[in-house]
């Protein structure tokens, strides 16, 4: 399998509970390397743009409120099959459905405040990484 890069976001519910390091340990234990990382406050515009694909969904407004409710940590994770591997380490969107040992099972509060985001395809990973990072900020 090829070495890939994927966009990860540690969401406000997790930064609020001081879980950045605990979540990063899950990534590193799974063999994912954090090759870029920054803690930022999302503006409303930036959050709405990021989740534009969900614009018609009933939870879109609440989701954008939540994502701007506190700092997030945006990061690029690199590794063999990093996109699928990260989704596996994250667990299912709803923590009630997430497998034991996954980040969402361990840490998520509910289906919305579910601690992490991860790109779901190579095309989305490329688009999402560009949405937050200049090439020069990613050090593999
Ligand atoms: P992410 O895109 O954050 O990695 P995901 O791909 O597992 O998560 P999506 O279906 O893309 O889930 O939804 C994006 C985000 O919207 C979810 O992570 C969650 O925060 C929120 N969300 C999804 N479904 C619901 C829902 N039914 N009610 C409230 N919030 C939801
Ligand atoms: Mg998604």
XYZ file of N, CA, C and O and ligand atoms in Angstrom:
592
model
N 0.844 -1.213 0.000
C 0.000 0.000 0.000
C 0.877 1.261 0.000
O 1.963 1.263 0.560
N 0.360 2.300 -0.605
C 1.156 3.530 -0.746
C 1.142 4.372 0.528
O 0.195 4.297 1.319
N 2.196 5.171 0.670
C 2.212 6.169 1.745
C 1.252 7.279 1.355
O 1.311 7.800 0.244
N 0.340 7.602 2.256
C -0.660 8.645 2.007
C -0.589 9.710 3.096
O -0.018 9.491 4.164
N -1.251 10.834 2.800
C -1.460 11.874 3.813
C -2.950 12.134 3.939
O -3.684 12.088 2.935
N -3.395 12.406 5.160
C -4.812 12.667 5.399
C -4.954 13.843 6.350
O -4.052 14.111 7.155
N -6.067 14.571 6.236
C -6.304 15.678 7.165
C -7.061 15.170 8.397
O -8.055 14.454 8.281
N -6.567 15.553 9.555
C -7.210 15.233 10.827
C -7.532 16.545 11.539
O -6.784 17.518 11.413
N -8.649 16.563 12.240
C -8.968 17.704 13.116
C -9.328 17.154 14.495
O -10.204 16.281 14.606
N -8.654 17.653 15.513
C -9.056 17.379 16.893
C -10.066 18.469 17.250
O -9.769 19.664 17.183
N -11.303 18.057 17.539
C -12.441 18.975 17.612
C -12.525 19.670 18.982
O -11.881 19.243 19.950
N -13.366 20.724 19.081
C -13.422 21.525 20.322
C -13.779 20.748 21.585
O -13.315 21.093 22.673
N -14.586 19.694 21.474
C -14.914 18.928 22.698
C -13.654 18.299 23.288
O -13.536 18.150 24.503
N -12.712 17.936 22.410
C -11.479 17.277 22.864
C -10.444 18.286 23.353
O -9.794 18.058 24.376
N -10.294 19.420 22.640
C -9.320 20.414 23.124
C -9.779 20.963 24.476
O -8.949 21.214 25.357
N -11.103 21.123 24.643
C -11.653 21.636 25.907
C -11.282 20.719 27.081
O -10.998 21.174 28.180
N -11.248 19.404 26.809
C -10.944 18.439 27.881
C -9.460 18.070 27.934
O -9.074 17.111 28.586
N -8.622 18.848 27.217
C -7.163 18.669 27.283
C -6.734 17.289 26.789
O -5.847 16.656 27.373
N -7.359 16.843 25.675
C -7.113 15.487 25.177
C -6.213 15.450 23.940
O -6.064 14.396 23.329
N -5.602 16.593 23.584
C -4.794 16.607 22.359
C -3.688 15.538 22.406
O -3.511 14.771 21.457
N -2.979 15.488 23.513
C -1.872 14.529 23.619
C -2.356 13.087 23.628
O -1.753 12.212 22.982
N -3.443 12.825 24.337
C -3.980 11.460 24.405
C -4.413 10.991 23.017
O -4.196 9.826 22.638
N -5.020 11.893 22.250
C -5.467 11.527 20.897
C -4.258 11.362 19.979
O -4.180 10.412 19.195
N -3.275 12.253 20.095
C -2.074 12.097 19.266
C -1.363 10.774 19.558
O -0.815 10.143 18.646
N -1.405 10.323 20.803
C -0.791 9.036 21.140
C -1.490 7.897 20.378
O -0.836 6.970 19.904
N -2.812 7.988 20.232
C -3.545 6.963 19.472
C -3.053 6.920 18.028
O -2.861 5.838 17.452
N -2.849 8.105 17.426
C -2.357 8.140 16.041
C -0.965 7.519 15.959
O -0.683 6.673 15.100
N -0.084 7.956 16.837
C 1.311 7.499 16.766
C 1.415 6.015 17.089
O 2.194 5.295 16.451
N 0.608 5.530 18.035
C 0.625 4.093 18.354
C 0.172 3.258 17.157
O 0.548 2.091 17.023
N -0.672 3.855 16.291
C -1.166 3.151 15.101
C -0.202 3.289 13.918
O -0.489 2.803 12.824
N 0.916 3.975 14.127
C 1.913 4.104 13.051
C 1.710 5.308 12.159
O 2.374 5.446 11.134
N 0.780 6.200 12.551
C 0.584 7.434 11.776
C 1.548 8.494 12.303
O 1.699 8.647 13.515
N 2.179 9.228 11.384
C 3.118 10.291 11.766
C 2.421 11.640 11.618
O 1.781 11.899 10.592
N 2.574 12.520 12.612
C 2.001 13.872 12.555
C 3.033 14.747 11.846
O 4.036 15.132 12.450
N 2.797 15.038 10.554
C 3.803 15.757 9.765
C 3.487 17.258 9.646
O 4.274 18.011 9.073
N 2.333 17.665 10.180
C 1.994 19.092 10.303
C 0.918 19.195 11.374
O 0.097 18.287 11.506
N 0.945 20.303 12.115
C -0.049 20.456 13.185
C -0.118 21.912 13.619
O 0.916 22.548 13.821
N -1.340 22.438 13.769
C -1.491 23.768 14.373
C -2.836 23.877 15.087
O -3.830 23.308 14.647
N -2.804 24.638 16.191
C -4.020 24.871 16.983
C -4.593 26.211 16.539
O -3.897 27.234 16.579
N -5.843 26.208 16.103
C -6.453 27.421 15.549
C -7.895 27.564 16.065
O -8.491 26.596 16.541
N -8.421 28.773 15.932
C -9.843 29.029 16.176
C -10.499 29.165 14.805
O -10.151 30.073 14.044
N -11.418 28.292 14.463
C -12.104 28.381 13.176
C -13.048 29.573 13.181
O -13.787 29.778 14.155
N -13.046 30.336 12.093
C -14.079 31.346 11.911
C -15.339 30.640 11.396
O -15.283 29.498 10.915
N -16.455 31.312 11.485
C -17.716 30.761 10.975
C -17.580 30.428 9.472
O -17.979 29.357 9.025
N -16.993 31.351 8.719
C -16.807 31.151 7.272
C -15.980 29.921 6.969
O -16.278 29.147 6.060
N -14.891 29.783 7.720
C -13.968 28.665 7.480
C -14.660 27.334 7.809
O -14.512 26.347 7.083
N -15.437 27.300 8.909
C -16.152 26.078 9.291
C -17.244 25.760 8.260
O -17.395 24.611 7.833
N -17.985 26.771 7.835
C -19.058 26.544 6.853
C -18.477 26.040 5.534
O -19.041 25.157 4.895
N -17.347 26.599 5.146
C -16.697 26.157 3.902
C -16.217 24.721 4.006
O -16.379 23.919 3.078
N -15.659 24.382 5.152
C -15.130 23.033 5.332
C -16.238 21.993 5.252
O -16.066 20.931 4.657
N -17.399 22.301 5.845
C -18.509 21.339 5.888
C -19.565 21.628 4.813
O -20.703 21.158 4.939
N -19.207 22.370 3.760
C -20.172 22.749 2.710
C -20.911 21.536 2.147
O -22.094 21.625 1.789
N -20.236 20.389 2.078
C -20.852 19.161 1.559
C -22.072 18.754 2.395
O -22.975 18.080 1.899
N -22.130 19.191 3.656
C -23.244 18.846 4.547
C -24.286 19.965 4.667
O -25.164 19.914 5.535
N -24.194 20.980 3.761
C -25.035 22.187 3.859
C -26.530 21.888 3.978
O -27.257 22.580 4.689
N -26.988 20.859 3.279
C -28.424 20.541 3.275
C -28.839 19.655 4.438
O -30.035 19.378 4.617
N -27.880 19.169 5.204
C -28.219 18.249 6.306
C -28.785 19.045 7.488
O -28.374 20.185 7.731
N -29.710 18.434 8.251
C -30.344 19.175 9.360
C -29.372 19.599 10.453
O -29.630 20.570 11.158
N -28.236 18.901 10.564
C -27.300 19.208 11.650
C -26.242 20.228 11.263
O -25.374 20.565 12.071
N -26.303 20.769 10.027
C -25.222 21.643 9.522
C -24.979 22.882 10.391
O -23.843 23.191 10.755
N -26.068 23.587 10.746
C -25.919 24.817 11.540
C -25.315 24.528 12.908
O -24.364 25.191 13.346
N -25.851 23.500 13.574
C -25.335 23.106 14.891
C -23.885 22.667 14.800
O -23.078 22.956 15.691
N -23.563 21.945 13.741
C -22.191 21.443 13.565
C -21.216 22.620 13.431
O -20.138 22.616 14.050
N -21.610 23.645 12.651
C -20.738 24.822 12.489
C -20.634 25.595 13.803
O -19.558 26.102 14.140
N -21.731 25.669 14.574
C -21.670 26.292 15.914
C -20.654 25.543 16.776
O -19.801 26.141 17.429
N -20.782 24.220 16.788
C -19.890 23.395 17.612
C -18.431 23.559 17.193
O -17.545 23.748 18.044
N -18.171 23.530 15.890
C -16.776 23.570 15.420
C -16.107 24.923 15.667
O -14.880 25.026 15.618
N -16.929 25.958 15.925
C -16.367 27.276 16.239
C -16.464 27.585 17.739
O -16.178 28.706 18.155
N -16.851 26.607 18.542
C -17.081 26.842 19.977
C -15.803 26.860 20.806
O -15.853 27.158 22.007
N -14.678 26.529 20.193
C -13.400 26.512 20.904
C -12.308 26.152 19.920
O -12.587 25.910 18.739
N -11.067 26.107 20.394
C -9.966 25.799 19.485
C -10.042 24.386 18.906
O -10.600 23.482 19.542
N -9.501 24.239 17.711
C -9.321 22.917 17.109
C -7.829 22.756 16.799
O -7.102 23.752 16.712
N -7.396 21.520 16.655
C -6.029 21.244 16.216
C -6.134 20.575 14.849
O -6.699 19.481 14.736
N -5.662 21.282 13.810
C -5.671 20.697 12.470
C -4.306 20.068 12.237
O -3.278 20.612 12.654
N -4.303 18.919 11.597
C -3.047 18.195 11.442
C -3.043 17.369 10.155
O -4.095 17.022 9.623
N -1.848 17.091 9.675
C -1.686 16.171 8.552
C -1.026 14.913 9.100
O 0.020 14.991 9.758
N -1.672 13.779 8.873
C -1.143 12.487 9.302
C -0.624 11.751 8.072
O -1.266 11.773 7.014
N 0.514 11.108 8.216
C 1.152 10.411 7.087
C 1.440 8.967 7.474
O 1.830 8.695 8.619
N 1.278 8.076 6.511
C 1.625 6.671 6.751
C 1.078 5.786 5.642
O 0.358 6.244 4.756
N 1.427 4.521 5.709
C 0.894 3.518 4.767
C -0.636 3.500 4.897
O -1.154 3.283 6.003
N -1.325 3.740 3.800
C -2.787 3.709 3.824
C -3.387 4.608 4.893
O -4.377 4.261 5.551
N -2.804 5.795 5.055
C -3.147 6.672 6.187
C -4.634 7.062 6.225
O -5.187 7.240 7.311
N -5.274 7.182 5.065
C -6.667 7.657 5.042
C -7.574 6.618 5.712
O -8.316 6.932 6.648
N -7.476 5.376 5.268
C -8.308 4.311 5.860
C -7.857 3.993 7.278
O -8.689 3.743 8.157
N -6.550 3.996 7.503
C -6.048 3.672 8.840
C -6.563 4.676 9.869
O -7.010 4.320 10.950
N -6.543 5.966 9.488
C -7.037 6.974 10.424
C -8.526 6.769 10.710
O -8.969 6.880 11.853
N -9.316 6.467 9.678
C -10.761 6.241 9.887
C -10.972 5.067 10.841
O -11.904 5.079 11.654
N -10.092 4.062 10.734
C -10.187 2.894 11.616
C -9.866 3.285 13.071
O -10.573 2.887 13.998
N -8.808 4.075 13.236
C -8.388 4.498 14.581
C -9.450 5.422 15.199
O -9.680 5.406 16.407
N -10.118 6.237 14.352
C -11.156 7.161 14.832
C -12.390 6.414 15.336
O -12.990 6.813 16.328
N -12.821 5.393 14.600
C -14.059 4.688 14.930
C -15.267 5.340 14.282
O -15.170 6.386 13.644
N -16.443 4.728 14.464
C -17.672 5.175 13.808
C -18.066 6.583 14.272
O -17.751 6.993 15.389
N -18.777 7.300 13.383
C -19.211 8.680 13.647
C -19.934 8.787 14.997
O -19.672 9.698 15.780
N -20.859 7.857 15.236
C -21.608 7.831 16.501
C -20.830 6.971 17.511
O -20.647 5.774 17.280
N -20.387 7.557 18.624
C -19.579 6.772 19.573
C -20.302 5.530 20.094
O -19.642 4.555 20.463
N -21.651 5.539 20.069
C -22.384 4.342 20.493
C -22.111 3.160 19.566
O -22.264 2.005 19.964
N -21.728 3.462 18.315
C -21.455 2.397 17.333
C -19.960 2.125 17.177
O -19.566 1.250 16.398
N -19.121 2.897 17.856
C -17.671 2.801 17.626
C -17.078 1.585 18.341
O -17.507 1.211 19.435
N -16.102 0.970 17.685
C -15.450 -0.227 18.236
C -14.613 0.126 19.464
O -14.119 1.260 19.589
N -14.464 -0.841 20.345
C -13.621 -0.690 21.537
C -12.221 -0.234 21.138
O -11.666 -0.727 20.152
N -11.671 0.689 21.917
C -10.285 1.104 21.682
C -10.137 2.221 20.665
O -9.050 2.777 20.519
N -11.220 2.549 19.926
C -11.116 3.641 18.957
C -11.204 4.987 19.698
O -11.689 5.058 20.830
N -10.725 6.036 19.024
C -10.716 7.370 19.646
C -12.128 7.790 20.031
O -12.365 8.307 21.128
N -13.076 7.557 19.128
C -14.440 8.007 19.430
C -15.071 7.187 20.559
O -15.822 7.724 21.375
N -14.761 5.894 20.625
C -15.271 5.077 21.739
C -14.667 5.574 23.057
O -15.355 5.686 24.072
N -13.363 5.885 23.012
C -12.674 6.297 24.235
C -13.098 7.698 24.683
O -13.238 7.944 25.882
N -13.261 8.625 23.720
C -13.311 10.035 24.093
C -14.547 10.807 23.655
O -14.844 11.854 24.241
N -15.272 10.374 22.595
C -16.349 11.211 22.057
C -17.476 11.387 23.070
O -17.786 10.471 23.845
N -18.095 12.580 23.036
C -19.219 12.862 23.937
C -20.545 12.411 23.325
O -21.432 11.935 24.010
N -20.697 12.610 22.006
C -21.929 12.222 21.305
C -21.670 12.277 19.804
O -20.539 12.539 19.384
N -22.716 12.052 18.988
C -22.522 11.942 17.525
C -21.976 13.234 16.921
O -21.274 13.197 15.911
N -22.288 14.384 17.524
C -21.771 15.656 17.007
C -20.396 15.965 17.608
O -19.427 16.206 16.867
N -20.316 15.957 18.928
C -19.052 16.263 19.619
C -18.246 14.970 19.701
O -18.102 14.361 20.765
N -17.747 14.553 18.520
C -17.127 13.224 18.438
C -15.604 13.288 18.291
O -14.985 12.388 17.734
N -15.020 14.362 18.808
C -13.584 14.469 19.116
C -12.621 14.598 17.934
O -11.585 15.254 18.061
N -12.920 13.947 16.803
C -11.979 13.986 15.676
C -12.700 14.001 14.333
O -13.822 13.505 14.203
N -12.023 14.584 13.361
C -12.414 14.480 11.949
C -11.283 13.794 11.202
O -10.110 14.023 11.515
N -11.611 13.017 10.185
C -10.588 12.459 9.291
C -11.101 12.412 7.871
O -12.264 12.042 7.645
N -10.251 12.766 6.910
C -10.652 12.728 5.494
C -11.120 11.313 5.137
O -10.617 10.329 5.669
N -12.088 11.238 4.184
C -12.666 9.925 3.869
C -12.295 9.383 2.497
O -12.773 8.310 2.113
N -11.462 10.100 1.728
C -11.034 9.594 0.412
C -9.775 10.351 -0.001
O -9.507 11.437 0.525
N -9.014 9.803 -0.950
C -7.803 10.505 -1.400
C -8.099 11.901 -1.954
O -7.371 12.857 -1.653
N -9.168 12.046 -2.731
C -9.505 13.366 -3.281
C -9.840 14.354 -2.169
O -9.366 15.493 -2.167
N -10.664 13.916 -1.208
C -11.024 14.811 -0.103
C -9.817 15.123 0.771
O -9.685 16.237 1.278
N -8.933 14.150 0.953
C -7.729 14.397 1.759
C -6.906 15.523 1.124
O -6.483 16.460 1.809
N -6.711 15.455 -0.184
C -5.908 16.483 -0.867
C -6.569 17.854 -0.736
O -5.908 18.861 -0.420
N -7.886 17.900 -0.959
C -8.619 19.172 -0.863
C -8.574 19.718 0.562
O -8.339 20.921 0.774
N -8.796 18.846 1.537
C -8.869 19.294 2.932
C -7.502 19.726 3.461
O -7.403 20.678 4.236
N -6.445 19.039 3.055
C -5.098 19.448 3.486
C -4.809 20.855 2.953
O -4.348 21.730 3.685
N -5.139 21.081 1.680
C -4.914 22.414 1.076
C -5.750 23.498 1.743
O -5.380 24.668 1.742
N -6.899 23.100 2.299
C -7.802 24.068 2.943
C -7.154 24.670 4.191
O -7.487 25.778 4.587
N -6.214 23.944 4.798
C -5.604 24.407 6.054
C -4.093 24.624 5.995
O -3.555 25.334 6.844
N -3.397 23.996 5.055
C -1.927 24.032 5.089
C -1.312 24.440 3.753
O -1.769 23.999 2.695
N -0.244 25.244 3.849
C 0.656 25.486 2.717
C 1.582 24.263 2.625
O 1.904 23.660 3.661
N 2.039 23.977 1.437
C 2.972 22.854 1.276
C 4.179 22.971 2.192
O 4.667 21.972 2.737
N 4.661 24.208 2.372
C 5.876 24.428 3.167
C 5.676 24.159 4.658
O 6.641 24.059 5.405
N 4.419 24.026 5.090
C 4.146 23.766 6.519
C 4.135 22.275 6.841
O 4.001 21.892 8.000
N 4.215 21.453 5.813
C 4.148 19.996 6.010
C 5.559 19.436 5.881
O 6.179 19.509 4.815
N 6.053 18.889 6.981
C 7.432 18.406 7.009
C 7.420 16.897 7.240
O 7.216 16.425 8.368
N 7.593 16.134 6.170
C 7.499 14.668 6.265
C 8.799 14.054 6.787
O 9.775 14.738 7.025
P -15.867 13.580 10.016
O -16.282 14.092 8.670
O -15.927 14.628 11.114
O -14.576 12.829 9.993
P -17.633 11.384 9.657
O -17.091 11.316 8.278
O -17.605 10.161 10.516
O -16.918 12.507 10.491
P -19.862 12.796 8.521
O -21.060 12.053 8.087
O -18.900 13.324 7.490
O -19.108 11.920 9.618
O -20.362 14.025 9.409
C -19.486 15.087 9.701
C -19.665 15.455 11.146
O -20.972 15.955 11.343
C -19.557 14.289 12.147
O -18.246 13.958 12.502
C -20.323 14.850 13.325
O -19.519 15.787 14.064
C -21.450 15.597 12.633
N -22.634 14.761 12.462
C -22.806 13.721 11.599
N -24.028 13.173 11.690
C -24.673 13.879 12.658
C -25.963 13.821 13.252
N -26.865 12.921 12.853
N -26.257 14.721 14.228
C -25.369 15.647 14.625
N -24.123 15.764 14.111
C -23.780 14.897 13.142
Mg -16.939 13.018 6.986
